[in-house]
Coordinates of C-alpha atoms and ligand atoms in Angstrom, one line a residue:
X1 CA 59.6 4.9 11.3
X2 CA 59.4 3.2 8.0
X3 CA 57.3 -0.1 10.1
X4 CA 55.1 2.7 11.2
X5 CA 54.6 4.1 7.6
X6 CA 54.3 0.4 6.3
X7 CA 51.7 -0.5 9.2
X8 CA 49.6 2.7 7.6
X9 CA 49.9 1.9 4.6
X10 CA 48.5 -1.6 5.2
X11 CA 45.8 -0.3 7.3
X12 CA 44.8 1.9 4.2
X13 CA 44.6 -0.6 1.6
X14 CA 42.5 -2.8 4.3
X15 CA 40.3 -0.1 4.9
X16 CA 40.1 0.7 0.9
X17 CA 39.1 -3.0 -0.6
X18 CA 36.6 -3.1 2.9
X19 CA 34.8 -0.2 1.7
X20 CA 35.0 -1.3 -1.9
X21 CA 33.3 -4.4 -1.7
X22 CA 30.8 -3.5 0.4
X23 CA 32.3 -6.7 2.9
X24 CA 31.4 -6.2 6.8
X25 CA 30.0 -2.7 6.5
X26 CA 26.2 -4.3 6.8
X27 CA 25.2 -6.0 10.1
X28 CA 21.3 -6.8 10.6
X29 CA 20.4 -7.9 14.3
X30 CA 17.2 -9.3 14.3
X31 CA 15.8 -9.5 17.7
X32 CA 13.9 -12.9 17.7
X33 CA 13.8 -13.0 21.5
X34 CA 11.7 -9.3 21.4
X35 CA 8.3 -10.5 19.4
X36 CA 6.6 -6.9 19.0
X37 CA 3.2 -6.4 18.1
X38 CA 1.3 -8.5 15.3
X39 CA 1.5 -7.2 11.1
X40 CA -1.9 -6.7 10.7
X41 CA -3.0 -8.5 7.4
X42 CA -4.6 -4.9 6.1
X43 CA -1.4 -3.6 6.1
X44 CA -1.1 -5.4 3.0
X45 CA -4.4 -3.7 1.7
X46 CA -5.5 -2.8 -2.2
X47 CA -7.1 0.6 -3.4
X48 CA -10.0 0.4 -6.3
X49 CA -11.3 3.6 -7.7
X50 CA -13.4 4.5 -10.5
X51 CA -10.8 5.9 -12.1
X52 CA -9.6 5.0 -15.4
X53 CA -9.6 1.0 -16.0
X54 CA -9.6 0.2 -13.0
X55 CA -12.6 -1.1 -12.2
X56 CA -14.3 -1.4 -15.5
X57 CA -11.9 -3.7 -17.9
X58 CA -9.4 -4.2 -14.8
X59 CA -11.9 -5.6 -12.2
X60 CA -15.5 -5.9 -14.0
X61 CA -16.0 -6.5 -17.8
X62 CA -19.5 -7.5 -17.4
X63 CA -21.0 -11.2 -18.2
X64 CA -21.9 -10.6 -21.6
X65 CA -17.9 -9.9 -22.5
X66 CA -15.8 -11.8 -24.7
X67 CA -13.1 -11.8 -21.8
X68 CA -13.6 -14.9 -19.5
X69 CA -15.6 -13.7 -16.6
X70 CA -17.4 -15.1 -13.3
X71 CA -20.4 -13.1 -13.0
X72 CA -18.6 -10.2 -14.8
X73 CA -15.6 -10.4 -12.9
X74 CA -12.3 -10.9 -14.5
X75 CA -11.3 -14.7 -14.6
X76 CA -7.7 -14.1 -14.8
X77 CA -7.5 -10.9 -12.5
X78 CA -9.4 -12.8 -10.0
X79 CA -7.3 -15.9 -10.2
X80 CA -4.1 -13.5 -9.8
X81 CA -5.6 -11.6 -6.7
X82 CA -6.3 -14.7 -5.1
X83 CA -2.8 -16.0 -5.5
X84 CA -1.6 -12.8 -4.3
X85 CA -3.6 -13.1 -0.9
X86 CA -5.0 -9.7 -1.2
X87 CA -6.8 -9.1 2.6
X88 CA -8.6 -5.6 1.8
X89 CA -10.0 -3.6 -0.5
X90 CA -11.0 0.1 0.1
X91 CA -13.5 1.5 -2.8
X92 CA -15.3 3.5 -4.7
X93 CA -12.4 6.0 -3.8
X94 CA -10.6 8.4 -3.9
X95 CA -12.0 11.5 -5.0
X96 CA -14.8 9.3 -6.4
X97 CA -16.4 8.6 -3.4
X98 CA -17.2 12.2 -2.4
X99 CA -19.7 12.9 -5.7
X100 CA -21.0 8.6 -5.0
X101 CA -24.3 8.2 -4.2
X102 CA -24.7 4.4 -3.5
X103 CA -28.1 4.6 -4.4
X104 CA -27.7 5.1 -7.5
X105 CA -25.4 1.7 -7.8
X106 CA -28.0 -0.9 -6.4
X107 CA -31.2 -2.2 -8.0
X108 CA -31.7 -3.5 -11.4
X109 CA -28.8 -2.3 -13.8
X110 CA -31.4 -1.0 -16.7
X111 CA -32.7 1.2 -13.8
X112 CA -29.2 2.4 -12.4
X113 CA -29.1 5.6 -13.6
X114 CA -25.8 7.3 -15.6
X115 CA -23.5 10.0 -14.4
X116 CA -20.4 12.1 -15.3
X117 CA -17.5 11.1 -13.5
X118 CA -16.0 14.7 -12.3
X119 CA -12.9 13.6 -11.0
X120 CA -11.2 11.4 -13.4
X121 CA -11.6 12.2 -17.4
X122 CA -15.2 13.2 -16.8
X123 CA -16.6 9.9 -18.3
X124 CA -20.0 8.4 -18.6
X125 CA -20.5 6.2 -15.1
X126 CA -23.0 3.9 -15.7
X127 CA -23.2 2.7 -11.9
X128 CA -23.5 -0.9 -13.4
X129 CA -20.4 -1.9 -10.6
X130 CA -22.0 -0.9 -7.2
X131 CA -22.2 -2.1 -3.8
X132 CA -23.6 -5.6 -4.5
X133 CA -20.9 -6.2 -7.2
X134 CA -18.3 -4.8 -4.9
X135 CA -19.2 -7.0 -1.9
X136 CA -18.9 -9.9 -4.2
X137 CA -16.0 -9.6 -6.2
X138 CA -14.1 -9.1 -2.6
X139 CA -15.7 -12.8 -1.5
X140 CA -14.5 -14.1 -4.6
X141 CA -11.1 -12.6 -3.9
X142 CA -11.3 -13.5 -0.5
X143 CA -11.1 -10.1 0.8
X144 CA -11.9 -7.8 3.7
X145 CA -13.8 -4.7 2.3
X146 CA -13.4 -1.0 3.1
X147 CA -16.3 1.5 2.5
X148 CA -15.3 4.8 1.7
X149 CA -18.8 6.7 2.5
X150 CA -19.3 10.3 0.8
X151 CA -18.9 13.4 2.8
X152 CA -18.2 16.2 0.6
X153 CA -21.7 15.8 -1.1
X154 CA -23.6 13.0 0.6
X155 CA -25.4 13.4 3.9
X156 CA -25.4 12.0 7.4
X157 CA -28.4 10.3 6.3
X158 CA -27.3 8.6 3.3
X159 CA -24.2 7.4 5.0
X160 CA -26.4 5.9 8.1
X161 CA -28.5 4.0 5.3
X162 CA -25.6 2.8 3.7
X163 CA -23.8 1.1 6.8
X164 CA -27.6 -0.7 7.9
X165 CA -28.1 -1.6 3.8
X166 CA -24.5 -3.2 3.8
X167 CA -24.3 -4.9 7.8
X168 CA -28.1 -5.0 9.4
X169 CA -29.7 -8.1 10.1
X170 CA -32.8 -6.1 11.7
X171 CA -36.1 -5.7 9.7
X172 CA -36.1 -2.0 8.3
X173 CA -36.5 -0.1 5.1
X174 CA -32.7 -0.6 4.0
X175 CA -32.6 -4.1 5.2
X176 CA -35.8 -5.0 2.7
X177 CA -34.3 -3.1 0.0
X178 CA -31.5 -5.5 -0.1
X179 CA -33.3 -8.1 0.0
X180 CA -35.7 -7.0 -2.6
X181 CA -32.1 -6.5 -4.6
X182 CA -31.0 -10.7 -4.2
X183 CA -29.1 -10.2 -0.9
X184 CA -30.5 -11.7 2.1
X185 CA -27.5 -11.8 4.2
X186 CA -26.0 -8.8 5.5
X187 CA -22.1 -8.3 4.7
X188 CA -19.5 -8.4 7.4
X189 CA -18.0 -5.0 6.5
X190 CA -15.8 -3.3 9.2
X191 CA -14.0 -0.6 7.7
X192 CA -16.1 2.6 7.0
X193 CA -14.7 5.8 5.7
X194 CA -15.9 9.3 7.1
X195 CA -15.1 11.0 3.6
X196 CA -12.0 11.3 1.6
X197 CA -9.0 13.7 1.5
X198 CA -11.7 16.4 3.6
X199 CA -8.8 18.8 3.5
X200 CA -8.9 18.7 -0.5
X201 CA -11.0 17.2 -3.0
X202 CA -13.7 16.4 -0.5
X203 CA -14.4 19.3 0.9
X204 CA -11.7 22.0 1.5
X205 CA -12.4 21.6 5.0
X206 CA -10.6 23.1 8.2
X207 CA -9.2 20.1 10.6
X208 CA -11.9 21.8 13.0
X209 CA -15.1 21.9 11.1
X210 CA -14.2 18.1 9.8
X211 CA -13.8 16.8 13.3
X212 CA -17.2 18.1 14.0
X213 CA -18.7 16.5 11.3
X214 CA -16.7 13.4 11.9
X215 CA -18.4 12.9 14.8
X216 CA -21.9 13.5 13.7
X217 CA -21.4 11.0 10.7
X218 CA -19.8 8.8 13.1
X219 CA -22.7 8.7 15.9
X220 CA -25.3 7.6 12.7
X221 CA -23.0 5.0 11.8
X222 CA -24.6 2.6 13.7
X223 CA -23.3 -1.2 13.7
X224 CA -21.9 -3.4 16.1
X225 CA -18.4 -3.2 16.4
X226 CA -17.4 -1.8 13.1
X227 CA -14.2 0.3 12.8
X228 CA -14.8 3.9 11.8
X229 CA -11.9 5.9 10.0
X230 CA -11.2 10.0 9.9
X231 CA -10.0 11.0 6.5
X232 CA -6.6 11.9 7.7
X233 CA -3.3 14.5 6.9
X234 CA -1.8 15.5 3.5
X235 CA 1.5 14.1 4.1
X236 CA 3.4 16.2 6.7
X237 CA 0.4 18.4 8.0
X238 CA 0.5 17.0 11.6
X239 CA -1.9 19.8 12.7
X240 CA -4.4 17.8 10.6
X241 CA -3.5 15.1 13.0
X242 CA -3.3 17.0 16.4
X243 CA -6.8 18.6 15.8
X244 CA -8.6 15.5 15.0
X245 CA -6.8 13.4 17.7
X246 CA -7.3 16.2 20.2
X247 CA -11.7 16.5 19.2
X248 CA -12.2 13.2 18.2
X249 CA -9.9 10.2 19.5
X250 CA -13.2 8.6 21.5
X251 CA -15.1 8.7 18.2
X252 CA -12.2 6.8 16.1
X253 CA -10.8 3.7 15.4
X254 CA -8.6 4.5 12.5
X255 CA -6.9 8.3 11.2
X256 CA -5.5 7.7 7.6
X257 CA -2.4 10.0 5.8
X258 CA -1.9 10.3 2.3
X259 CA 1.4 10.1 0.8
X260 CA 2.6 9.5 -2.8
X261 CA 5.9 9.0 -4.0
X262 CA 6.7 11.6 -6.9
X263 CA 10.4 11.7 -8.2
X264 CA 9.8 15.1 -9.6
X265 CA 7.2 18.4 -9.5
X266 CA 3.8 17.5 -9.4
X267 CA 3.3 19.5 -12.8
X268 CA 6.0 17.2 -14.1
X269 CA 6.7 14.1 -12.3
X270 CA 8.6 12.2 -14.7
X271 CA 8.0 9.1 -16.8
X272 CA 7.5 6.2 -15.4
X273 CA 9.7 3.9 -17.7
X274 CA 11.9 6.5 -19.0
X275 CA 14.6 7.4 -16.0
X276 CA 18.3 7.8 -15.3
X277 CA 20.0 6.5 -12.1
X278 CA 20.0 10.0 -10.5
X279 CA 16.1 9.6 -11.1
X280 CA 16.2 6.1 -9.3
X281 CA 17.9 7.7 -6.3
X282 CA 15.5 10.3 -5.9
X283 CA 12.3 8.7 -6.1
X284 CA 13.9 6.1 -3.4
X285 CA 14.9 9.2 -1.1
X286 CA 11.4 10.4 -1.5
X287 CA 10.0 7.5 -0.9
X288 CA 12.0 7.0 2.1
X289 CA 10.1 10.0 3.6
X290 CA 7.2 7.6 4.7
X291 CA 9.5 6.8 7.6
X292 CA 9.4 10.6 9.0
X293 CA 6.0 10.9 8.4
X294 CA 4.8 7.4 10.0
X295 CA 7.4 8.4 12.9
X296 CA 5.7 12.2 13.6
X297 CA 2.1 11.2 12.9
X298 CA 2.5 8.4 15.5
X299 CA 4.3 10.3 17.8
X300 CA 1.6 13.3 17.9
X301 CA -1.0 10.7 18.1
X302 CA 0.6 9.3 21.3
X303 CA 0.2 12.5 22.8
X304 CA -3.9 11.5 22.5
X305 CA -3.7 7.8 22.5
X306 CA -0.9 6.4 24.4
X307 CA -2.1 3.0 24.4
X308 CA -2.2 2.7 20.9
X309 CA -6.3 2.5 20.6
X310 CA -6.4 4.4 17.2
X311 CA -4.6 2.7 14.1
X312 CA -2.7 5.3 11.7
X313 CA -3.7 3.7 8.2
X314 CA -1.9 4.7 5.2
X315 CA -5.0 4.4 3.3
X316 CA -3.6 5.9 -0.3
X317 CA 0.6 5.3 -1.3
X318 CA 2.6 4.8 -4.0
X319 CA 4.3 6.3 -7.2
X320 CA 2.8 8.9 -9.4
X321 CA 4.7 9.5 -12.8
X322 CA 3.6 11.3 -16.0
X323 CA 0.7 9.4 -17.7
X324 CA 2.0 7.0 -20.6
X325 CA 2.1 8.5 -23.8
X326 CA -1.0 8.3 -25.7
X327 CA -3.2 7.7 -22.6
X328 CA -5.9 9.7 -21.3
X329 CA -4.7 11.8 -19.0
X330 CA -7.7 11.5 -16.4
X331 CA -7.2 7.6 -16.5
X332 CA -3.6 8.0 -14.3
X333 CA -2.3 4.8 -16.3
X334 CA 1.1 4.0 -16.0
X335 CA 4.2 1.5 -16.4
X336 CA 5.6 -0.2 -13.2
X337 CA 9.4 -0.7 -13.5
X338 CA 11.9 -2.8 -11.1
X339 CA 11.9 1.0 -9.4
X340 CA 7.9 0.4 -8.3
X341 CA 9.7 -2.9 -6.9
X342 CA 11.8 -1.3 -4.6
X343 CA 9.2 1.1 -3.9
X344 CA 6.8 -1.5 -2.8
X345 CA 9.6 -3.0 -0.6
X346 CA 10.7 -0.4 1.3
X347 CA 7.6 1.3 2.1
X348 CA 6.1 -2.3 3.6
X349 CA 9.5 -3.1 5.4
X350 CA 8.6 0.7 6.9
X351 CA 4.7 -0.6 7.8
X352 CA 5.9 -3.6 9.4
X353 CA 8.4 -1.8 11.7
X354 CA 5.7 0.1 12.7
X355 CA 3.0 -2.5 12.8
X356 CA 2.3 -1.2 16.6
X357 CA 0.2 1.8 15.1
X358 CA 0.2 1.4 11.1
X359 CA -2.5 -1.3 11.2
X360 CA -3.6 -0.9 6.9
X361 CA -2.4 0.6 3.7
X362 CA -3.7 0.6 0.7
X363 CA -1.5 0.8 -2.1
X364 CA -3.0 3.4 -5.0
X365 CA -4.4 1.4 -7.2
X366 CA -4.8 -2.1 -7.3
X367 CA -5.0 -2.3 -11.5
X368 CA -4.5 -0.1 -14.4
X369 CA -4.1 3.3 -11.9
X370 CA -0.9 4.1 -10.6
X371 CA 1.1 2.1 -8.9
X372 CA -0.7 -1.1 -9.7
X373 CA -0.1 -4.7 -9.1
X374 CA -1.9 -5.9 -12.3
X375 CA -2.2 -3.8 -15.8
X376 CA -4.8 -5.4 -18.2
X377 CA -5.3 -4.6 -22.0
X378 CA -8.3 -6.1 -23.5
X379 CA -8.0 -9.8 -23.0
X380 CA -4.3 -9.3 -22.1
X381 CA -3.3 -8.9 -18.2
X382 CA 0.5 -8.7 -16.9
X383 CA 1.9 -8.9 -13.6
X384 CA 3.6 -6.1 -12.5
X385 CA 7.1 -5.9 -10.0
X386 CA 4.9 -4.3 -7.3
X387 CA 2.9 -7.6 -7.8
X388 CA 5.5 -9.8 -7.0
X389 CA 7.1 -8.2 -4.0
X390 CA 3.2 -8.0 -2.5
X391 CA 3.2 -12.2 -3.3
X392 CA 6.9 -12.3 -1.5
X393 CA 6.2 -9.8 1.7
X394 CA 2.2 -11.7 2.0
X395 CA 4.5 -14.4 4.6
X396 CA 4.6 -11.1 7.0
X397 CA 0.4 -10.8 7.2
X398 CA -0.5 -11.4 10.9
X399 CA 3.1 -12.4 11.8
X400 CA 4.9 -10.6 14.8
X401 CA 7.1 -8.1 14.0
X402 CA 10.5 -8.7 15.1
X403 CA 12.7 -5.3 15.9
X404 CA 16.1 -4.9 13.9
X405 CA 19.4 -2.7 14.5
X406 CA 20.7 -1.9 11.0
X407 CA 24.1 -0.9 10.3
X408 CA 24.6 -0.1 6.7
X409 CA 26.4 1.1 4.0
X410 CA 25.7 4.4 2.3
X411 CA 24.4 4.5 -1.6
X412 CA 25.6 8.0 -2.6
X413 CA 24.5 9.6 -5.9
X414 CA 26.3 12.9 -6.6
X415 CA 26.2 14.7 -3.0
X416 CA 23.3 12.7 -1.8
X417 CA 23.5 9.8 0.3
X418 CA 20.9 7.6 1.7
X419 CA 21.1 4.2 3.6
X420 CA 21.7 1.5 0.7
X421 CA 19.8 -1.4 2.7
X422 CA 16.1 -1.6 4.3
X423 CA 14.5 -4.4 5.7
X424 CA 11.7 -5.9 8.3
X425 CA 12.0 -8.8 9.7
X426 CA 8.8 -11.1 11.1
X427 CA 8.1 -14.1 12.7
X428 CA 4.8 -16.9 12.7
X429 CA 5.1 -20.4 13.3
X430 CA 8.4 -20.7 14.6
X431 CA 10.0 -19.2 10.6
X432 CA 11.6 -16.1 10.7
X433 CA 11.2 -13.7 7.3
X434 CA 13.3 -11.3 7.1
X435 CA 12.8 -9.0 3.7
X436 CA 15.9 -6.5 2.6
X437 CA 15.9 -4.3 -0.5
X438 CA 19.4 -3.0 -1.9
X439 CA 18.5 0.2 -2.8
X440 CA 22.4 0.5 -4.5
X441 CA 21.7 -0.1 -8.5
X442 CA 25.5 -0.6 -9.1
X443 CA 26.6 -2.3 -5.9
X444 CA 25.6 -5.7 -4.4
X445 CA 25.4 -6.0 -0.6
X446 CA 27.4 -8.5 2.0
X447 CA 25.1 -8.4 5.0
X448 CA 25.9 -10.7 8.3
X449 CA 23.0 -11.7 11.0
X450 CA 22.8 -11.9 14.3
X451 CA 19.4 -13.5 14.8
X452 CA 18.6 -13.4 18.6
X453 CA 16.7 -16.2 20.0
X454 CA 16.8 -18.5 17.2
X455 CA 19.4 -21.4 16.4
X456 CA 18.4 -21.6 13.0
X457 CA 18.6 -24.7 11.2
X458 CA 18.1 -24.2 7.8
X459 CA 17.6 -21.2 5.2
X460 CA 15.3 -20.4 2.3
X461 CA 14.7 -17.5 0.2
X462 CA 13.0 -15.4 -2.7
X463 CA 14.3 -12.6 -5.2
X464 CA 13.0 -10.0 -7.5
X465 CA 15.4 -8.2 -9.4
X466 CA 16.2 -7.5 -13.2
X467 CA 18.9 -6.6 -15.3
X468 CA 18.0 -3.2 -16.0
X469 CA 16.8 -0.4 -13.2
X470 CA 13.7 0.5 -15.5
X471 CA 13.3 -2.9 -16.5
X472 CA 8.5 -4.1 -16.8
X473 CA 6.6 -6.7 -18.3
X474 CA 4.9 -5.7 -21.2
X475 CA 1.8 -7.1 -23.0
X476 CA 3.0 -9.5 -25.4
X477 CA 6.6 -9.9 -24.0
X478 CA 8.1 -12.3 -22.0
X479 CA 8.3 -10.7 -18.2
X480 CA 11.4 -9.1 -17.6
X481 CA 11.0 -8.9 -13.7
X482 CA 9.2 -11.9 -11.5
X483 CA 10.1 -13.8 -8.4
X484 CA 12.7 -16.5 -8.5
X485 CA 14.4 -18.5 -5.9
X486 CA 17.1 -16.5 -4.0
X487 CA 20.3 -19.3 -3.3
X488 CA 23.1 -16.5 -1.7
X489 CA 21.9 -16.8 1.7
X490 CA 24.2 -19.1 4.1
X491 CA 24.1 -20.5 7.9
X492 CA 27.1 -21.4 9.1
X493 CA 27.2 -22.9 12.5
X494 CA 24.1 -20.8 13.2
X495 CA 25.9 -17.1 11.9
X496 CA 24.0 -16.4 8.6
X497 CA 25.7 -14.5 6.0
X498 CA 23.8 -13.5 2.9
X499 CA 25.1 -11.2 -0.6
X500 CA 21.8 -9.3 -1.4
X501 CA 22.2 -8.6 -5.2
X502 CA 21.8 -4.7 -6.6
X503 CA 18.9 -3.1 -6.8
X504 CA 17.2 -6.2 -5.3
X505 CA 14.1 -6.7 -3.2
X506 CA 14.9 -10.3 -1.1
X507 CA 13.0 -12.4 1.4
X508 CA 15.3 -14.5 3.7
X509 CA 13.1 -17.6 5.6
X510 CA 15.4 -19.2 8.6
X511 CA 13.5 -22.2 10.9
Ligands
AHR601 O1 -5.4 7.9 -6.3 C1 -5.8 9.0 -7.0 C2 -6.3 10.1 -6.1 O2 -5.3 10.6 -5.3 C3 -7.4 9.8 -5.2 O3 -8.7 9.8 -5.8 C4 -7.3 10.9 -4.2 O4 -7.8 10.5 -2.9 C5 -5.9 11.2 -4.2 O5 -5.7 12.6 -4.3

């Protein structure tokens, strides 16, 4: 009796100091024998709206500015984007690009005429950033473009014009315009937009009526194998999805979905530097939520497409907090904290895994809007977290996704428990990256591998993390989060066993 009592006992305090340090509870197998399909590099795609700063003072100063410039372009926000390998950029928006008439943006810029921009602060739009400047500043960057063509008030005409202006070679009307405008090469643009959020601010349509005119837009969209894209669900409305898989599948090449992460009511989200830990758990269980609705929307689009034909693009994502203080409240300008960070890392790690449909995202917005990868104030720019976990997840961009089997901890905040580790894992040229975010602010993580198929021979890694769980750079300060070299990985005798630091966002590199 008393050996029995002393054997529970034992078995207790095991059991206790296991679950208190976190030791053996996490095991990642990462299936390097079961290459699945290829991370498209759009997956790692940029928003740019008129909207706030982002594209004037973020993007486009103009050449007569004080700020250093390339043809009007930012030098240092350029330099920074290039670093960052950014592949796409979807523009003019967003809300924006249902009142957009590209007309108006092309031509001489004394002739360009002004508008009110309805959507964000109602602002004086002086149309001097238009298609030609777009189309530039993404080959300076080095980046794919994505059209977004107006629905809501633009016509099937103006759309069809737009598409031969931007990719004709052919003699025509549009084609001699351009030239007449300095461009005598056509753009290779491939990703067109049939409207924006159709179900909303560009239209208030039914699914029904906006498959229909879909498909008309899409018939005058005439250009050799470009990819055309239905503006696609509010987050979980997956009849959106059924009805315009079920009309219109033949017609499509992409369907988007919309989802931003907002810790709290939309009339009061929260601030974005400002925030407890209770606050950092929810906005991670929220954000978490993209893996349900990437899940359903692909699996209702398999009903239609069972070959996987028609990518699911997560065209607009991200946080959405309170404006900062002081801002203008139509500008959508806020901080980015280590939070954004993890953000940023779990959502991607939740692309990858699904990289057989989710073939782009666009993160909302690439600088001075939202979740941003680059504020800028005057001549000053900083680097936000969300900036540096895009540089460490860019090694995943046309790499194969490899499948995992995750066993985890739990991160529990008050009755609330969610899984306290996420990760992807990819390989390309023989190097596996595998990327893991600790969603536990108090508790670091002791994960062991069981890579599959490779007999690893040595190990590298990256790290963003900070001190503090609300922790930015700020102009004029020394940056409190940025990417260092990650040392706590080890391979032993092929077994790697690696301690992935709180509140942490980690890439792991094994050849
Ligand atoms: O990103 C800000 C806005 O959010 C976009 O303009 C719109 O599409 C969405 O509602």
């Amino acid at each position: 009796m008393k050996k029995l009592s002393r054997l529970w006992i034992l078995l207790i305090v095991l059991l206790v100091s296991v679950s208190l340090s976190g030791i053996s509870q996490n095991r990642i197998i990462v299936r390097a024998d079961q290459p699945g399909s290829k991370i498209d590099k759009a997956v790692y795609g940029h928003f740019a709206e008129h909207l706030g700063h982002c594209i004037y003072g973020g993007i486009f100063v103009g050449d007569k500015s004080e700020i250093p410039n390339i043809n009007g372009f930012r030098t240092d926000v350029v330099g920074a984007l290039k670093d960052l390998k950014v592949p796409l950029v979807r523009w003019p928006g967003g809300c924006f690009a249902d009142t957009y008439h590209w007309k108006d943006g092309v031509g001489p810029k004394s002739e360009r005429p002004s508008i009110v921009n309805v959507h964000w602060g109602g602002v004086t739009e002086d149309n001097s950033f238009g298609t030609h400047e777009f189309l530039n500043f993404c080959e300076l960057i080095g980046a794919d473009a994505y059209i977004n063509l107006n629905v809501g008030s633009g016509t099937v005409q103006e759309a069809s014009e737009w598409v031969e202006y931007v990719t004709s070679s052919n003699e025509s009307p549009m084609t001699k315009l351009r030239k007449q405008n300095g461009r005598e090469k056509p753009w290779n643009v491939r990703y067109w937009a049939v409207g924006n959020e159709t179900w909303g601010c560009g239209g208030n349509m039914r699914p029904e009526y906006y498959a229909d005119i879909y498909k008309q837009y899409a018939t005058f969209m005439r250009a050799p194998g470009i990819y055309k894209i239905a503006s696609g669900a509010n987050v979980e409305d997956y009849k959106w999805t059924e009805v315009l898989m079920r009309e219109a599948t033949r017609q499509m090449s992409g369907l988007s979905v919309h989802y931003y992460t907002v810790p709290r009511e939309w009339n009061k989200k929260g601030s974005a530097t400002q925030f407890n830990d209770s606050v950092w758990f929810v906005t991670l269980q929220k954000t978490l939520k993209m893996e349900e609705l990437v899940t359903k929307h692909s699996a209702v689009m398999d009903k239609y497409d069972p070959n996987k034909k028609v990518g699911l693009l997560v065209d607009e994502w991200g946080t959405w907090y309170d404006v900062e203080p002081g801002t203008n409240p139509g500008f959508l300008f806020q901080q980015n904290t280590l939070r954004d960070a993890l953000v940023a890392g779990i959502n991607l790690n939740i692309f990858n895994n699904h990289a057989d449909r989710v073939r782009m995202s666009n993160i909302a917005q690439m600088i001075n809007v939202l979740q941003s990868v680059i504020l800028t104030k005057d001549k000053e720019m900083v680097l936000t977290p969300t900036y540096y976990v895009f540089k460490m997840y860019s090694v995943h961009q046309e790499a194969k996704m490899l499948p995992l089997e995750i066993k985890c901890n739990q991160y529990t905040s008050g009755t609330k428990s969610i899984d306290a580790i996420n990760a992807s894992a990819s390989i390309k040229d023989g190097v596996v990256s595998i990327t893991i975010c600790n969603l536990d602010p108090f508790k670091s993580q002791d994960i062991s591998f069981d890579i599959q198929g490779l007999s690893a021979a040595s190990v590298t890694g990256k790290i963003v993390t900070a001190n503090k769980i609300n922790a930015y750079n700020d102009f004029g300060n020394k940056e409190e989060v940025s990417m260092a070299d990650y040392k706590s990985a080890k391979l032993n005798k092929g077994s790697l066993e690696a301690s992935i630091p709180a509140k942490s966002v980690v890439l792991i590199q094994l050849k």
